[in-house]
Amino acid sequence: MARLLTILIAAIALSACATAQLPGPQAERRIALTFDDIPRHQGAFYTTDERAELLRATLRYASVEQAAFFVNPGHLHERVNGVEHVMAYMADGHVVANHTADHGSLSNLTLDEYFAEIDAAEAWLVQLDGHRPWFRYPYLNEGRRDHEKRDGVRAGLAERGLSNGYVTVDASDWFYDQAVSEAVRDGHELDMEALGELFVESHVEAAAFFDDLAIRTVGRSPAHVMLLHEADVTVMFLPQLIDALEADGWTIITADEAYTDPFGELAATYDTPSAQGTLTEQVAWERGIPAPRWYTRNHIPTARAAFNARVLGIEPTQQQAED
Ligand SMILES: [Zn+2]
């Protein structure tokens, strides 16, 4: 009997070893969650208090140890309880970083104006316990085709000890929130179940797409960073999104872990004709990986057509279908 037990234990140990050593991308798919535009304007469904509470409860319930919140301190006093929500996110173990004071686009500002925005935001953030020295470009605009600006910002960030708070996965969550607000305003009837399915499906597809692109580009699955916003639709469907990611083999990791991946070092140096978008796309472009290098529904007319058909029940006109 004792011998049988020994064999049984050995067999179990052996099978555990075999499982741990399974090769392939499925073995290690890691992603951190990040939320931009804190504090974001009120949406169609929640007060800002309700939304912050729901977001906190979802992260807690899903055991998300640490998400990152990219803050526009210039907006804090324009929103109800903006400061309180930032403090509450940090009290839950989440971290905060710089998204400029007022969310200006680099293309519309001089370098001096842009750094005034960055410095004003950093002056407020640096005093907080949950502060991290990361900078996320508003609109992910890193200077586009203006390489002088691109390089000027990179040099200024390095001088300040700030690193690029890049993203590797984007599915344009902001679009669904904006489309819903417009639909509600215009009196459309919304199929909320279909909205949730479209939102979750888009983000899970985008994660798979960008992971595949990264593997084709650098030969491995890096620790990913998903771009999300403090938006009603995002917060509403976040529980289903986390479930769906986990069902698809993803582990939610901390932002701290994601930003120590060596893949991130490429964010300070990549050289492409136009600097904007996910780091995954930029590195793939730099290394000559053929298009498509971005997820299909980040093309907003494509996302709009899916939203209209599935959520509003509006089929495209003949002209739109041909475009
Ligand atoms: Zn933003």
Short mmCIF file of N, CA, C and O in Angstrom, two decimals, residues 6 10 26 35-36 40 52-53 55 80 91 95 102 122 131 151 165 187 201 205 217 220 225 231 313 317 320:
data_model
loop_
_atom_site.label_atom_id
_atom_site.label_comp_id
_atom_site.label_asym_id
_atom_site.label_seq_id
_atom_site.Cartn_x
_atom_site.Cartn_y
_atom_site.Cartn_z
N THR A 6 3.58 5.76 -2.88
CA THR A 6 4.81 6.42 -3.34
C THR A 6 4.79 6.60 -4.85
O THR A 6 5.11 7.66 -5.38
N ALA A 10 4.73 10.08 -6.93
CA ALA A 10 5.75 10.35 -7.94
C ALA A 10 5.10 10.69 -9.28
O ALA A 10 5.52 11.62 -9.98
N GLN A 26 0.89 30.05 -25.05
CA GLN A 26 -0.17 29.85 -24.05
C GLN A 26 0.40 29.71 -22.65
O GLN A 26 -0.28 29.94 -21.67
N PHE A 35 -5.65 52.57 -16.75
CA PHE A 35 -6.81 53.43 -16.98
C PHE A 35 -6.35 54.87 -17.16
O PHE A 35 -5.66 55.41 -16.30
N ASP A 36 -6.77 55.48 -18.27
CA ASP A 36 -6.34 56.84 -18.59
C ASP A 36 -7.43 57.88 -18.28
O ASP A 36 -8.59 57.54 -18.08
N ARG A 40 -12.04 61.29 -15.38
CA ARG A 40 -12.73 61.46 -16.65
C ARG A 40 -14.11 62.10 -16.42
O ARG A 40 -14.69 61.96 -15.34
N ALA A 52 -16.40 55.29 -9.84
CA ALA A 52 -15.16 54.99 -9.11
C ALA A 52 -15.38 53.81 -8.15
O ALA A 52 -14.53 52.93 -8.04
N GLU A 53 -16.54 53.80 -7.48
CA GLU A 53 -16.84 52.71 -6.54
C GLU A 53 -16.91 51.37 -7.26
O GLU A 53 -16.40 50.35 -6.80
N LEU A 55 -15.60 50.55 -10.16
CA LEU A 55 -14.27 50.17 -10.67
C LEU A 55 -13.43 49.56 -9.55
O LEU A 55 -12.81 48.51 -9.72
N VAL A 80 -16.49 66.05 -9.83
CA VAL A 80 -16.94 65.84 -8.46
C VAL A 80 -16.05 64.79 -7.79
O VAL A 80 -15.90 63.68 -8.30
N ALA A 91 -5.34 53.87 -2.17
CA ALA A 91 -5.57 53.14 -0.91
C ALA A 91 -5.82 51.66 -1.19
O ALA A 91 -5.51 50.80 -0.35
N VAL A 95 -1.56 52.25 -8.55
CA VAL A 95 -0.54 53.28 -8.68
C VAL A 95 -0.98 54.35 -9.67
O VAL A 95 -1.86 54.12 -10.51
N ASP A 102 -3.35 68.77 -18.56
CA ASP A 102 -4.63 69.07 -19.21
C ASP A 102 -4.91 68.26 -20.47
O ASP A 102 -5.80 68.61 -21.25
N GLU A 122 3.46 66.43 -12.78
CA GLU A 122 4.40 65.70 -11.94
C GLU A 122 4.52 66.33 -10.55
O GLU A 122 4.67 65.63 -9.56
N HIS A 131 2.73 57.04 -6.44
CA HIS A 131 3.29 57.64 -7.67
C HIS A 131 4.33 56.73 -8.32
O HIS A 131 5.16 56.11 -7.65
N ASP A 151 12.03 63.43 -30.61
CA ASP A 151 13.32 63.28 -29.92
C ASP A 151 13.47 64.27 -28.78
O ASP A 151 14.09 63.97 -27.76
N GLY A 165 5.19 55.51 -20.42
CA GLY A 165 4.12 54.61 -19.94
C GLY A 165 3.34 54.09 -21.13
O GLY A 165 2.15 54.32 -21.27
N GLY A 187 -31.64 59.39 -28.30
CA GLY A 187 -32.85 58.62 -28.05
C GLY A 187 -32.90 57.24 -28.68
O GLY A 187 -33.97 56.65 -28.83
N GLU A 201 -15.46 41.13 -26.60
CA GLU A 201 -14.89 40.44 -27.77
C GLU A 201 -13.77 41.27 -28.40
O GLU A 201 -12.70 40.75 -28.73
N GLU A 205 -9.94 40.00 -28.54
CA GLU A 205 -9.35 39.86 -29.88
C GLU A 205 -8.10 40.73 -30.02
O GLU A 205 -7.09 40.29 -30.58
N THR A 217 7.35 39.60 -33.96
CA THR A 217 8.34 40.69 -34.02
C THR A 217 9.58 40.40 -33.18
O THR A 217 10.70 40.58 -33.65
N ARG A 220 8.82 36.39 -28.77
CA ARG A 220 8.26 35.94 -27.49
C ARG A 220 7.07 36.81 -27.12
O ARG A 220 6.87 37.88 -27.71
N VAL A 225 0.56 45.58 -21.71
CA VAL A 225 -0.09 46.68 -21.00
C VAL A 225 -1.34 47.04 -21.81
O VAL A 225 -1.24 47.44 -22.98
N ALA A 231 -14.03 55.10 -17.97
CA ALA A 231 -15.23 55.42 -18.73
C ALA A 231 -16.36 54.47 -18.31
O ALA A 231 -16.11 53.33 -17.94
N GLY A 313 -28.84 48.08 -33.98
CA GLY A 313 -29.68 47.40 -34.97
C GLY A 313 -29.81 48.19 -36.27
O GLY A 313 -30.80 48.06 -36.99
N THR A 317 -25.80 51.62 -44.82
CA THR A 317 -26.41 51.93 -46.11
C THR A 317 -25.52 51.32 -47.22
O THR A 317 -24.37 50.95 -46.94
N GLN A 320 -22.19 53.16 -47.36
CA GLN A 320 -21.28 52.84 -46.26
C GLN A 320 -20.68 51.46 -46.44
O GLN A 320 -19.51 51.24 -46.16
#
